[in-house]
Amino acid sequence: MITAAMLSSCVDWTSIQCDEYKNVLRDDARSAQLLAWADAQIFSRTFKSSDFDPYAPAGPGRGGGNLDVEKIGLQMPELIKGYVVRSIGPDKFHPDVVLIGHRGSQGILMARGELMESLRGTTVDVSRLEERHRRLAMLCYVD
């Protein structure tokens, strides 16, 4: 008899999460909802040091850090509830790019302006981007 523990060790959880990100990026309405949220809740604000979680996991934006979503009261849309929001780039207090996802190197990158231009000077390996759009892309690899 196969146990649940044995089955769960065979499941590619990375692929499942990446598929969730792809589904958002391939749906114009959901992508637009995500960008509207980021414009209103992230890109229109200036954050303070106390707005960041000091225990952020490793991944792109290590120098930025995760926003403490609950503490600062970010209103997360249902499609990204429970995700981490990481500021990426030289100015973590007024980010040009954020990574939203479950893990350190997996999620949806969103930019204030054109994504590729906004990623210049960051630690993000652009060769790993998938499902690239003007302001959005998927980053999904295990580091």
mmCIF file of N, CA and C in Angstrom, residues 37-129:
data_model
loop_
_atom_site.group_PDB
_atom_site.id
_atom_site.type_symbol
_atom_site.label_atom_id
_atom_site.label_comp_id
_atom_site.label_asym_id
_atom_site.label_seq_id
_atom_site.Cartn_x
_atom_site.Cartn_y
_atom_site.Cartn_z
ATOM 1 N N TRP A 37 -3.564 46.226 -8.711
ATOM 2 C CA TRP A 37 -3.285 46.112 -7.284
ATOM 3 C C TRP A 37 -1.882 46.649 -6.972
ATOM 4 N N ALA A 38 -0.887 46.224 -7.747
ATOM 5 C CA ALA A 38 0.491 46.659 -7.501
ATOM 6 C C ALA A 38 0.628 48.172 -7.660
ATOM 7 N N ASP A 39 -0.021 48.735 -8.662
ATOM 8 C CA ASP A 39 0.047 50.180 -8.858
ATOM 9 C C ASP A 39 -0.536 50.924 -7.653
ATOM 10 N N ALA A 40 -1.641 50.426 -7.126
ATOM 11 C CA ALA A 40 -2.315 51.096 -6.008
ATOM 12 C C ALA A 40 -1.653 50.814 -4.658
ATOM 13 N N GLN A 41 -1.230 49.587 -4.419
ATOM 14 C CA GLN A 41 -0.754 49.181 -3.099
ATOM 15 C C GLN A 41 0.768 49.198 -2.929
ATOM 16 N N ILE A 42 1.507 49.098 -4.027
ATOM 17 C CA ILE A 42 2.972 49.001 -3.932
ATOM 18 C C ILE A 42 3.661 50.197 -4.577
ATOM 19 N N PHE A 43 3.420 50.397 -5.856
ATOM 20 C CA PHE A 43 4.191 51.382 -6.610
ATOM 21 C C PHE A 43 3.805 52.826 -6.305
ATOM 22 N N SER A 44 2.693 53.043 -5.642
ATOM 23 C CA SER A 44 2.281 54.399 -5.291
ATOM 24 C C SER A 44 2.734 54.792 -3.882
ATOM 25 N N ARG A 45 3.444 53.880 -3.212
ATOM 26 C CA ARG A 45 3.831 54.118 -1.819
ATOM 27 C C ARG A 45 5.347 54.204 -1.661
ATOM 28 N N THR A 46 5.732 54.796 -0.557
ATOM 29 C CA THR A 46 7.108 54.761 -0.103
ATOM 30 C C THR A 46 7.097 54.027 1.230
ATOM 31 N N PHE A 47 7.932 53.003 1.347
ATOM 32 C CA PHE A 47 7.949 52.177 2.546
ATOM 33 C C PHE A 47 9.045 52.611 3.501
ATOM 34 N N LYS A 48 8.929 52.174 4.754
ATOM 35 C CA LYS A 48 9.920 52.461 5.797
ATOM 36 C C LYS A 48 10.621 51.157 6.178
ATOM 37 N N SER A 49 11.741 51.257 6.858
ATOM 38 C CA SER A 49 12.476 50.067 7.303
ATOM 39 C C SER A 49 11.588 49.131 8.107
ATOM 40 N N SER A 50 10.740 49.691 8.921
ATOM 41 C CA SER A 50 9.875 48.871 9.781
ATOM 42 C C SER A 50 8.785 48.143 8.989
ATOM 43 N N ASP A 51 8.619 48.456 7.708
ATOM 44 C CA ASP A 51 7.619 47.794 6.866
ATOM 45 C C ASP A 51 8.108 46.448 6.329
ATOM 46 N N PHE A 52 9.382 46.120 6.570
ATOM 47 C CA PHE A 52 9.974 44.904 6.026
ATOM 48 C C PHE A 52 10.156 43.844 7.100
ATOM 49 N N ASP A 53 10.006 42.593 6.692
ATOM 50 C CA ASP A 53 10.217 41.450 7.568
ATOM 51 C C ASP A 53 11.719 41.183 7.639
ATOM 52 N N PRO A 54 12.325 41.279 8.822
ATOM 53 C CA PRO A 54 13.774 41.093 8.920
ATOM 54 C C PRO A 54 14.214 39.640 8.711
ATOM 55 N N TYR A 55 13.271 38.703 8.651
ATOM 56 C CA TYR A 55 13.602 37.286 8.511
ATOM 57 C C TYR A 55 13.284 36.760 7.121
ATOM 58 N N ALA A 56 13.427 37.586 6.107
ATOM 59 C CA ALA A 56 13.109 37.200 4.727
ATOM 60 C C ALA A 56 14.017 36.070 4.255
ATOM 61 N N PRO A 57 13.450 35.091 3.526
ATOM 62 C CA PRO A 57 14.275 33.995 3.001
ATOM 63 C C PRO A 57 15.156 34.454 1.845
ATOM 64 N N ALA A 58 16.086 33.595 1.457
ATOM 65 C CA ALA A 58 17.003 33.905 0.361
ATOM 66 C C ALA A 58 16.275 33.911 -0.968
ATOM 67 N N GLY A 59 16.849 34.604 -1.937
ATOM 68 C CA GLY A 59 16.303 34.667 -3.285
ATOM 69 C C GLY A 59 16.587 36.015 -3.891
ATOM 70 N N PRO A 60 16.118 36.262 -5.106
ATOM 71 C CA PRO A 60 16.325 37.575 -5.720
ATOM 72 C C PRO A 60 15.794 38.678 -4.812
ATOM 73 N N GLY A 61 16.512 39.745 -4.713
ATOM 74 C CA GLY A 61 16.083 40.850 -3.871
ATOM 75 C C GLY A 61 16.529 40.689 -2.431
ATOM 76 N N ARG A 62 17.533 39.868 -2.201
ATOM 77 C CA ARG A 62 18.004 39.642 -0.824
ATOM 78 C C ARG A 62 18.271 40.953 -0.107
ATOM 79 N N GLY A 63 18.794 41.921 -0.822
ATOM 80 C CA GLY A 63 19.076 43.216 -0.212
ATOM 81 C C GLY A 63 17.821 44.023 0.039
ATOM 82 N N GLY A 64 16.733 43.650 -0.600
ATOM 83 C CA GLY A 64 15.476 44.367 -0.418
ATOM 84 C C GLY A 64 14.733 43.828 0.771
ATOM 85 N N GLY A 65 14.188 42.670 0.630
ATOM 86 C CA GLY A 65 13.472 42.054 1.731
ATOM 87 C C GLY A 65 11.984 41.969 1.463
ATOM 88 N N ASN A 66 11.363 41.156 2.260
ATOM 89 C CA ASN A 66 9.924 40.956 2.137
ATOM 90 C C ASN A 66 9.175 42.031 2.896
ATOM 91 N N LEU A 67 8.153 42.540 2.268
ATOM 92 C CA LEU A 67 7.272 43.462 2.963
ATOM 93 C C LEU A 67 6.466 42.666 3.984
ATOM 94 N N ASP A 68 6.270 43.229 5.153
ATOM 95 C CA ASP A 68 5.461 42.589 6.183
ATOM 96 C C ASP A 68 4.004 42.917 5.869
ATOM 97 N N VAL A 69 3.409 42.076 5.032
ATOM 98 C CA VAL A 69 2.082 42.319 4.461
ATOM 99 C C VAL A 69 1.039 42.595 5.534
ATOM 100 N N GLU A 70 1.002 41.786 6.573
ATOM 101 C CA GLU A 70 -0.009 41.954 7.623
ATOM 102 C C GLU A 70 0.221 43.229 8.416
ATOM 103 N N LYS A 71 1.463 43.482 8.776
ATOM 104 C CA LYS A 71 1.787 44.647 9.600
ATOM 105 C C LYS A 71 1.416 45.961 8.917
ATOM 106 N N ILE A 72 1.705 46.052 7.610
ATOM 107 C CA ILE A 72 1.434 47.320 6.918
ATOM 108 C C ILE A 72 0.045 47.354 6.288
ATOM 109 N N GLY A 73 -0.690 46.257 6.400
ATOM 110 C CA GLY A 73 -2.084 46.247 5.954
ATOM 111 C C GLY A 73 -2.289 46.240 4.456
ATOM 112 N N LEU A 74 -1.394 45.575 3.713
ATOM 113 C CA LEU A 74 -1.610 45.471 2.266
ATOM 114 C C LEU A 74 -2.875 44.660 2.007
ATOM 115 N N GLN A 75 -3.726 45.167 1.174
ATOM 116 C CA GLN A 75 -4.950 44.473 0.791
ATOM 117 C C GLN A 75 -4.634 43.571 -0.394
ATOM 118 N N MET A 76 -4.392 42.302 -0.120
ATOM 119 C CA MET A 76 -3.983 41.353 -1.158
ATOM 120 C C MET A 76 -5.203 40.827 -1.902
ATOM 121 N N PRO A 77 -5.166 40.848 -3.245
ATOM 122 C CA PRO A 77 -6.262 40.238 -3.994
ATOM 123 C C PRO A 77 -6.291 38.730 -3.749
ATOM 124 N N GLU A 78 -7.438 38.138 -3.882
ATOM 125 C CA GLU A 78 -7.616 36.713 -3.595
ATOM 126 C C GLU A 78 -6.609 35.839 -4.335
ATOM 127 N N LEU A 79 -6.274 36.191 -5.575
ATOM 128 C CA LEU A 79 -5.397 35.327 -6.353
ATOM 129 C C LEU A 79 -3.955 35.289 -5.859
ATOM 130 N N ILE A 80 -3.568 36.190 -4.942
ATOM 131 C CA ILE A 80 -2.210 36.139 -4.385
ATOM 132 C C ILE A 80 -2.208 36.147 -2.859
ATOM 133 N N LYS A 81 -3.343 35.918 -2.238
ATOM 134 C CA LYS A 81 -3.379 35.866 -0.776
ATOM 135 C C LYS A 81 -2.421 34.801 -0.265
ATOM 136 N N GLY A 82 -1.661 35.140 0.749
ATOM 137 C CA GLY A 82 -0.710 34.210 1.338
ATOM 138 C C GLY A 82 0.663 34.226 0.685
ATOM 139 N N TYR A 83 0.815 34.978 -0.382
ATOM 140 C CA TYR A 83 2.102 35.061 -1.061
ATOM 141 C C TYR A 83 2.997 36.071 -0.350
ATOM 142 N N VAL A 84 4.293 35.938 -0.570
ATOM 143 C CA VAL A 84 5.284 36.886 -0.082
ATOM 144 C C VAL A 84 5.419 37.997 -1.119
ATOM 145 N N VAL A 85 5.607 39.226 -0.658
ATOM 146 C CA VAL A 85 5.853 40.361 -1.556
ATOM 147 C C VAL A 85 7.247 40.881 -1.245
ATOM 148 N N ARG A 86 8.158 40.733 -2.219
ATOM 149 C CA ARG A 86 9.556 41.115 -2.023
ATOM 150 C C ARG A 86 9.925 42.295 -2.910
ATOM 151 N N SER A 87 10.478 43.314 -2.290
ATOM 152 C CA SER A 87 10.985 44.478 -3.007
ATOM 153 C C SER A 87 12.322 44.106 -3.645
ATOM 154 N N ILE A 88 12.474 44.425 -4.924
ATOM 155 C CA ILE A 88 13.705 44.116 -5.644
ATOM 156 C C ILE A 88 14.244 45.397 -6.270
ATOM 157 N N GLY A 89 15.532 45.575 -6.166
ATOM 158 C CA GLY A 89 16.155 46.732 -6.801
ATOM 159 C C GLY A 89 16.906 47.579 -5.796
ATOM 160 N N PRO A 90 17.507 48.636 -6.291
ATOM 161 C CA PRO A 90 18.381 49.451 -5.452
ATOM 162 C C PRO A 90 17.640 50.249 -4.373
ATOM 163 N N ASP A 91 16.371 50.576 -4.591
ATOM 164 C CA ASP A 91 15.621 51.370 -3.608
ATOM 165 C C ASP A 91 14.453 50.542 -3.095
ATOM 166 N N LYS A 92 14.686 49.815 -2.007
ATOM 167 C CA LYS A 92 13.632 48.942 -1.490
ATOM 168 C C LYS A 92 12.463 49.732 -0.918
ATOM 169 N N PHE A 93 12.683 50.990 -0.598
ATOM 170 C CA PHE A 93 11.625 51.797 -0.007
ATOM 171 C C PHE A 93 10.638 52.336 -1.040
ATOM 172 N N HIS A 94 11.071 52.384 -2.275
ATOM 173 C CA HIS A 94 10.229 52.827 -3.394
ATOM 174 C C HIS A 94 10.551 51.908 -4.574
ATOM 175 N N PRO A 95 10.094 50.638 -4.488
ATOM 176 C CA PRO A 95 10.548 49.627 -5.452
ATOM 177 C C PRO A 95 10.055 49.863 -6.871
ATOM 178 N N ASP A 96 10.922 49.519 -7.816
ATOM 179 C CA ASP A 96 10.538 49.514 -9.227
ATOM 180 C C ASP A 96 10.061 48.136 -9.645
ATOM 181 N N VAL A 97 10.469 47.103 -8.873
ATOM 182 C CA VAL A 97 10.094 45.723 -9.171
ATOM 183 C C VAL A 97 9.788 45.003 -7.865
ATOM 184 N N VAL A 98 8.762 44.148 -7.891
ATOM 185 C CA VAL A 98 8.489 43.267 -6.765
ATOM 186 C C VAL A 98 8.343 41.839 -7.284
ATOM 187 N N LEU A 99 8.683 40.891 -6.419
ATOM 188 C CA LEU A 99 8.481 39.475 -6.694
ATOM 189 C C LEU A 99 7.407 38.998 -5.735
ATOM 190 N N ILE A 100 6.362 38.410 -6.294
ATOM 191 C CA ILE A 100 5.256 37.913 -5.481
ATOM 192 C C ILE A 100 5.157 36.414 -5.688
ATOM 193 N N GLY A 101 5.281 35.652 -4.599
ATOM 194 C CA GLY A 101 5.219 34.209 -4.725
ATOM 195 C C GLY A 101 5.363 33.511 -3.395
ATOM 196 N N HIS A 102 5.513 32.180 -3.465
ATOM 197 C CA HIS A 102 5.611 31.365 -2.255
ATOM 198 C C HIS A 102 7.035 31.110 -1.806
ATOM 199 N N ARG A 103 7.989 31.116 -2.716
ATOM 200 C CA ARG A 103 9.356 30.724 -2.381
ATOM 201 C C ARG A 103 10.357 31.792 -2.804
ATOM 202 N N GLY A 104 11.603 31.610 -2.367
ATOM 203 C CA GLY A 104 12.647 32.594 -2.607
ATOM 204 C C GLY A 104 12.907 32.949 -4.050
ATOM 205 N N SER A 105 12.864 31.981 -4.954
ATOM 206 C CA SER A 105 13.192 32.245 -6.352
ATOM 207 C C SER A 105 12.050 31.859 -7.282
ATOM 208 N N GLN A 106 10.850 31.917 -6.766
ATOM 209 C CA GLN A 106 9.690 31.541 -7.561
ATOM 210 C C GLN A 106 8.579 32.545 -7.348
ATOM 211 N N GLY A 107 8.027 33.017 -8.444
ATOM 212 C CA GLY A 107 6.914 33.941 -8.323
ATOM 213 C C GLY A 107 6.718 34.755 -9.574
ATOM 214 N N ILE A 108 5.912 35.776 -9.423
ATOM 215 C CA ILE A 108 5.599 36.690 -10.510
ATOM 216 C C ILE A 108 6.335 37.994 -10.246
ATOM 217 N N LEU A 109 7.147 38.397 -11.199
ATOM 218 C CA LEU A 109 7.805 39.696 -11.130
ATOM 219 C C LEU A 109 6.870 40.734 -11.725
ATOM 220 N N MET A 110 6.719 41.849 -11.022
ATOM 221 C CA MET A 110 5.906 42.955 -11.525
ATOM 222 C C MET A 110 6.725 44.225 -11.436
ATOM 223 N N ALA A 111 6.645 45.039 -12.473
ATOM 224 C CA ALA A 111 7.429 46.275 -12.520
ATOM 225 C C ALA A 111 6.540 47.503 -12.600
ATOM 226 N N ARG A 112 7.064 48.572 -12.059
ATOM 227 C CA ARG A 112 6.385 49.871 -12.144
ATOM 228 C C ARG A 112 6.308 50.323 -13.602
ATOM 229 N N GLY A 113 7.380 50.107 -14.342
ATOM 230 C CA GLY A 113 7.442 50.454 -15.761
ATOM 231 C C GLY A 113 7.750 49.213 -16.576
ATOM 232 N N GLU A 114 8.533 49.365 -17.616
ATOM 233 C CA GLU A 114 8.896 48.223 -18.465
ATOM 234 C C GLU A 114 9.815 47.291 -17.669
ATOM 235 N N LEU A 115 9.466 46.021 -17.628
ATOM 236 C CA LEU A 115 10.142 45.056 -16.755
ATOM 237 C C LEU A 115 11.633 44.933 -17.018
ATOM 238 N N MET A 116 12.027 44.686 -18.263
ATOM 239 C CA MET A 116 13.441 44.447 -18.546
ATOM 240 C C MET A 116 14.297 45.665 -18.182
ATOM 241 N N GLU A 117 13.795 46.841 -18.449
ATOM 242 C CA GLU A 117 14.507 48.065 -18.073
ATOM 243 C C GLU A 117 14.618 48.168 -16.550
ATOM 244 N N SER A 118 13.542 47.842 -15.856
ATOM 245 C CA SER A 118 13.514 47.937 -14.396
ATOM 246 C C SER A 118 14.434 46.923 -13.720
ATOM 247 N N LEU A 119 14.736 45.815 -14.394
ATOM 248 C CA LEU A 119 15.582 44.777 -13.803
ATOM 249 C C LEU A 119 17.080 45.055 -13.945
ATOM 250 N N ARG A 120 17.432 46.060 -14.735
ATOM 251 C CA ARG A 120 18.855 46.411 -14.863
ATOM 252 C C ARG A 120 19.408 46.799 -13.502
ATOM 253 N N GLY A 121 20.573 46.264 -13.178
ATOM 254 C CA GLY A 121 21.211 46.582 -11.908
ATOM 255 C C GLY A 121 20.697 45.768 -10.728
ATOM 256 N N THR A 122 19.833 44.784 -10.977
ATOM 257 C CA THR A 122 19.346 43.914 -9.907
ATOM 258 C C THR A 122 20.078 42.571 -9.979
ATOM 259 N N THR A 123 19.817 41.711 -9.023
ATOM 260 C CA THR A 123 20.422 40.379 -8.997
ATOM 261 C C THR A 123 19.590 39.346 -9.738
ATOM 262 N N VAL A 124 18.513 39.751 -10.372
ATOM 263 C CA VAL A 124 17.641 38.811 -11.077
ATOM 264 C C VAL A 124 18.320 38.349 -12.369
ATOM 265 N N ASP A 125 18.402 37.041 -12.544
ATOM 266 C CA ASP A 125 18.968 36.446 -13.755
ATOM 267 C C ASP A 125 17.856 36.432 -14.814
ATOM 268 N N VAL A 126 17.894 37.388 -15.736
ATOM 269 C CA VAL A 126 16.812 37.538 -16.713
ATOM 270 C C VAL A 126 16.722 36.347 -17.670
ATOM 271 N N SER A 127 17.778 35.549 -17.763
ATOM 272 C CA SER A 127 17.701 34.360 -18.623
ATOM 273 C C SER A 127 16.745 33.316 -18.046
ATOM 274 N N ARG A 128 16.379 33.458 -16.790
ATOM 275 C CA ARG A 128 15.464 32.512 -16.143
ATOM 276 C C ARG A 128 14.003 32.957 -16.205
ATOM 277 N N LEU A 129 13.732 34.085 -16.799
ATOM 278 C CA LEU A 129 12.358 34.576 -16.873
ATOM 279 C C LEU A 129 11.546 33.772 -17.878
#
